[in-house]
């Protein structure tokens, strides 16, 4: 099965800003979900957010977050009456619709709202109109307008009146256009109905994919919560275009998908779906390892084959490493661990050891800014006490600066698998806990990092050389004759293809 990423996909600027803002808060109340996404809701619950359906549920004087979907003036007033501190995370596009609706209503026009009347965004827009003394909100129903919230049959008394038209930002852009055309044929309208650009772009991308892939073996997978209007629209659009569609909001749902008979799977996500879920799902679907570990071997041979000094081989190896880190990021690999210097490497000539240590310090100083910009967490595993104060300070400073990031780059320096086990035993004894595999694992250098799925070794050597002895118990191994400085993007892909073709039984059947 080919997994194609449909671009653009995912988080829009409005949601991104709302989430970033919310993540700085603790212990607050949030009116409805911040956005319709269970993963984001879970993150916020971890920050002690309490989700309420009315401002009346927020204790007087408390802090309330208005969600990206916005609220109408009656809610703002109620919040003021309760003396609440308001953090307004309303998306600027939603805000624009509110202003358009209010301006129509202020001009004495009834306002038709193309929407799902049960959606919280639609209710906020309607409130903007109904809050005015003569405000009249309408909804299109079977090509005619009904009084808000619909279901009451065609509205009376609209003859000779100009009607303002707005739309919920997450509707199907084509449906909105069609609806405006129908209303124009029957009423005197002034339309400001437009779904937001991010929603439209994601919908058009699905249409483009569906145009070229609409056979039996094609599907569009929308990653996002079923409660999200814009995600449901994406799935609907794929179906309308003749491509089967699937919707999954969690990794468990992704794992449970029935993909039998699917040859091409287009993957997209809605404007409220976190990118980390998207990356993890695509990695799973493409069978890309979460954690790759590499024994970067062959720098010395590469140099001597070219009549160069061994140190030059290490410099070339460091350049390769920078590229491999990028390529791994592009492929959704969440953890990359590299073996840069073993506990045994101290036996090498002093000049080579000194050269390597200053290469590490130079590279980390040079690349530190890139790690921060690209949100890569840097970590070192190994015996820190063996390193010079200067190098250790550089390492620890970079570890601090990148501590919050999810993607990880782990460098093993003065590292030995046996040394790590011995250090872990001593730590376990110090902690005085009963010794089990779990308690022991918690004493390793990076206990929170999952075991490597794939270990690559370059330069044709068929050994583990004391690398991640405990952690690689069930890793897949890939050996290549390529010397590390020559390791290319296609060599990485060959290793990943080999991994993807293996059936990992992990001791089962
Ligand atoms: C093994 O090749 C390689 C090393 C001992 C050093 C690897 C280090 C780098 C690639 C630089 C990494 C930089 C950072 C910042 C982590 P070898 O010398 O054993 O080669 P040979 O087997 O051909 O002699």
PDB file of C-alpha atoms in Angstrom, residues 14-115:
ATOM      1  CA  UNK A  14      -6.141  30.047  14.185  1.00  0.00           C
ATOM      2  CA  UNK A  15      -6.097  26.713  16.028  1.00  0.00           C
ATOM      3  CA  UNK A  16      -2.317  26.744  16.331  1.00  0.00           C
ATOM      4  CA  UNK A  17      -2.447  30.148  18.033  1.00  0.00           C
ATOM      5  CA  UNK A  18      -5.366  29.106  20.277  1.00  0.00           C
ATOM      6  CA  UNK A  19      -3.567  25.931  21.392  1.00  0.00           C
ATOM      7  CA  UNK A  20      -0.228  27.711  21.949  1.00  0.00           C
ATOM      8  CA  UNK A  21      -2.019  30.258  24.099  1.00  0.00           C
ATOM      9  CA  UNK A  22      -3.928  27.638  26.080  1.00  0.00           C
ATOM     10  CA  UNK A  23      -0.817  25.547  26.742  1.00  0.00           C
ATOM     11  CA  UNK A  24       0.583  28.437  28.780  1.00  0.00           C
ATOM     12  CA  UNK A  25      -2.402  28.298  31.155  1.00  0.00           C
ATOM     13  CA  UNK A  26      -3.055  26.043  34.144  1.00  0.00           C
ATOM     14  CA  UNK A  27      -6.094  25.266  36.274  1.00  0.00           C
ATOM     15  CA  UNK A  28      -8.616  27.254  34.219  1.00  0.00           C
ATOM     16  CA  UNK A  29     -12.120  26.685  32.867  1.00  0.00           C
ATOM     17  CA  UNK A  30     -12.688  26.289  29.145  1.00  0.00           C
ATOM     18  CA  UNK A  31     -16.081  26.893  27.585  1.00  0.00           C
ATOM     19  CA  UNK A  32     -16.724  23.802  25.402  1.00  0.00           C
ATOM     20  CA  UNK A  33     -13.658  22.049  23.915  1.00  0.00           C
ATOM     21  CA  UNK A  34     -10.902  24.520  22.945  1.00  0.00           C
ATOM     22  CA  UNK A  35     -11.161  22.858  19.532  1.00  0.00           C
ATOM     23  CA  UNK A  36     -12.915  19.637  18.548  1.00  0.00           C
ATOM     24  CA  UNK A  37     -10.027  17.300  19.111  1.00  0.00           C
ATOM     25  CA  UNK A  38      -9.729  14.720  21.865  1.00  0.00           C
ATOM     26  CA  UNK A  39      -5.920  14.693  21.859  1.00  0.00           C
ATOM     27  CA  UNK A  40      -5.727  18.444  22.447  1.00  0.00           C
ATOM     28  CA  UNK A  41      -8.500  18.157  25.042  1.00  0.00           C
ATOM     29  CA  UNK A  42      -6.447  15.428  26.787  1.00  0.00           C
ATOM     30  CA  UNK A  43      -3.327  17.644  26.792  1.00  0.00           C
ATOM     31  CA  UNK A  44      -5.328  20.452  28.373  1.00  0.00           C
ATOM     32  CA  UNK A  45      -6.899  18.159  30.968  1.00  0.00           C
ATOM     33  CA  UNK A  46      -3.311  17.287  31.962  1.00  0.00           C
ATOM     34  CA  UNK A  47      -2.839  21.019  32.605  1.00  0.00           C
ATOM     35  CA  UNK A  48      -5.903  20.851  34.891  1.00  0.00           C
ATOM     36  CA  UNK A  49      -8.321  22.498  32.411  1.00  0.00           C
ATOM     37  CA  UNK A  50     -11.961  21.964  33.347  1.00  0.00           C
ATOM     38  CA  UNK A  51     -14.366  21.909  30.419  1.00  0.00           C
ATOM     39  CA  UNK A  52     -17.793  23.459  30.972  1.00  0.00           C
ATOM     40  CA  UNK A  53     -20.828  24.017  28.770  1.00  0.00           C
ATOM     41  CA  UNK A  54     -21.882  27.342  30.315  1.00  0.00           C
ATOM     42  CA  UNK A  55     -20.134  30.275  32.003  1.00  0.00           C
ATOM     43  CA  UNK A  56     -22.573  29.698  34.888  1.00  0.00           C
ATOM     44  CA  UNK A  57     -20.463  26.611  35.666  1.00  0.00           C
ATOM     45  CA  UNK A  58     -17.348  28.755  36.238  1.00  0.00           C
ATOM     46  CA  UNK A  59     -16.964  29.931  39.850  1.00  0.00           C
ATOM     47  CA  UNK A  60     -17.319  33.708  40.256  1.00  0.00           C
ATOM     48  CA  UNK A  61     -14.031  35.520  39.709  1.00  0.00           C
ATOM     49  CA  UNK A  62     -12.469  32.507  37.949  1.00  0.00           C
ATOM     50  CA  UNK A  63     -10.709  32.380  34.586  1.00  0.00           C
ATOM     51  CA  UNK A  64     -12.505  31.136  31.497  1.00  0.00           C
ATOM     52  CA  UNK A  65     -11.092  30.401  28.047  1.00  0.00           C
ATOM     53  CA  UNK A  66     -13.385  31.092  25.096  1.00  0.00           C
ATOM     54  CA  UNK A  67     -12.697  28.421  22.509  1.00  0.00           C
ATOM     55  CA  UNK A  68     -11.493  28.915  18.913  1.00  0.00           C
ATOM     56  CA  UNK A  69     -15.150  28.597  17.809  1.00  0.00           C
ATOM     57  CA  UNK A  70     -16.032  31.900  19.460  1.00  0.00           C
ATOM     58  CA  UNK A  71     -18.938  33.065  21.619  1.00  0.00           C
ATOM     59  CA  UNK A  72     -21.741  35.586  21.169  1.00  0.00           C
ATOM     60  CA  UNK A  73     -22.355  38.787  23.163  1.00  0.00           C
ATOM     61  CA  UNK A  74     -24.778  37.206  25.652  1.00  0.00           C
ATOM     62  CA  UNK A  75     -22.012  34.847  26.785  1.00  0.00           C
ATOM     63  CA  UNK A  76     -19.497  37.705  27.047  1.00  0.00           C
ATOM     64  CA  UNK A  77     -22.005  39.609  29.179  1.00  0.00           C
ATOM     65  CA  UNK A  78     -22.626  36.612  31.439  1.00  0.00           C
ATOM     66  CA  UNK A  79     -18.858  36.248  31.910  1.00  0.00           C
ATOM     67  CA  UNK A  80     -18.601  39.924  32.844  1.00  0.00           C
ATOM     68  CA  UNK A  81     -21.508  39.608  35.310  1.00  0.00           C
ATOM     69  CA  UNK A  82     -19.667  36.747  36.998  1.00  0.00           C
ATOM     70  CA  UNK A  83     -16.481  38.860  37.079  1.00  0.00           C
ATOM     71  CA  UNK A  84     -14.571  36.235  35.147  1.00  0.00           C
ATOM     72  CA  UNK A  85     -11.143  36.806  33.657  1.00  0.00           C
ATOM     73  CA  UNK A  86     -11.533  35.937  29.982  1.00  0.00           C
ATOM     74  CA  UNK A  87      -8.835  34.421  27.769  1.00  0.00           C
ATOM     75  CA  UNK A  88     -10.281  34.766  24.291  1.00  0.00           C
ATOM     76  CA  UNK A  89      -8.905  32.129  21.901  1.00  0.00           C
ATOM     77  CA  UNK A  90     -11.491  32.836  19.174  1.00  0.00           C
ATOM     78  CA  UNK A  91     -10.102  32.199  15.696  1.00  0.00           C
ATOM     79  CA  UNK A  92      -9.732  35.514  13.797  1.00  0.00           C
ATOM     80  CA  UNK A  93     -11.748  34.072  10.864  1.00  0.00           C
ATOM     81  CA  UNK A  94     -14.639  33.207  13.175  1.00  0.00           C
ATOM     82  CA  UNK A  95     -14.384  36.684  14.617  1.00  0.00           C
ATOM     83  CA  UNK A  96     -14.704  38.096  11.090  1.00  0.00           C
ATOM     84  CA  UNK A  97     -17.955  36.153  10.553  1.00  0.00           C
ATOM     85  CA  UNK A  98     -19.294  37.494  13.867  1.00  0.00           C
ATOM     86  CA  UNK A  99     -18.542  41.033  12.780  1.00  0.00           C
ATOM     87  CA  UNK A 100     -20.191  40.502   9.363  1.00  0.00           C
ATOM     88  CA  UNK A 101     -23.334  39.011  10.957  1.00  0.00           C
ATOM     89  CA  UNK A 102     -23.592  41.827  13.491  1.00  0.00           C
ATOM     90  CA  UNK A 103     -23.076  44.483  10.875  1.00  0.00           C
ATOM     91  CA  UNK A 104     -25.891  43.020   8.696  1.00  0.00           C
ATOM     92  CA  UNK A 105     -28.181  42.840  11.724  1.00  0.00           C
ATOM     93  CA  UNK A 106     -27.343  46.407  12.768  1.00  0.00           C
ATOM     94  CA  UNK A 107     -28.424  47.513   9.324  1.00  0.00           C
ATOM     95  CA  UNK A 108     -31.814  45.957  10.142  1.00  0.00           C
ATOM     96  CA  UNK A 109     -31.325  42.904   7.895  1.00  0.00           C
ATOM     97  CA  UNK A 110     -32.369  39.353   8.805  1.00  0.00           C
ATOM     98  CA  UNK A 111     -29.197  37.223   8.715  1.00  0.00           C
ATOM     99  CA  UNK A 112     -29.086  33.782   7.134  1.00  0.00           C
ATOM    100  CA  UNK A 113     -26.369  31.533   8.569  1.00  0.00           C
ATOM    101  CA  UNK A 114     -25.222  28.630   6.389  1.00  0.00           C
ATOM    102  CA  UNK A 115     -24.236  26.218   9.123  1.00  0.00           C
TER     103      UNK A 115
END
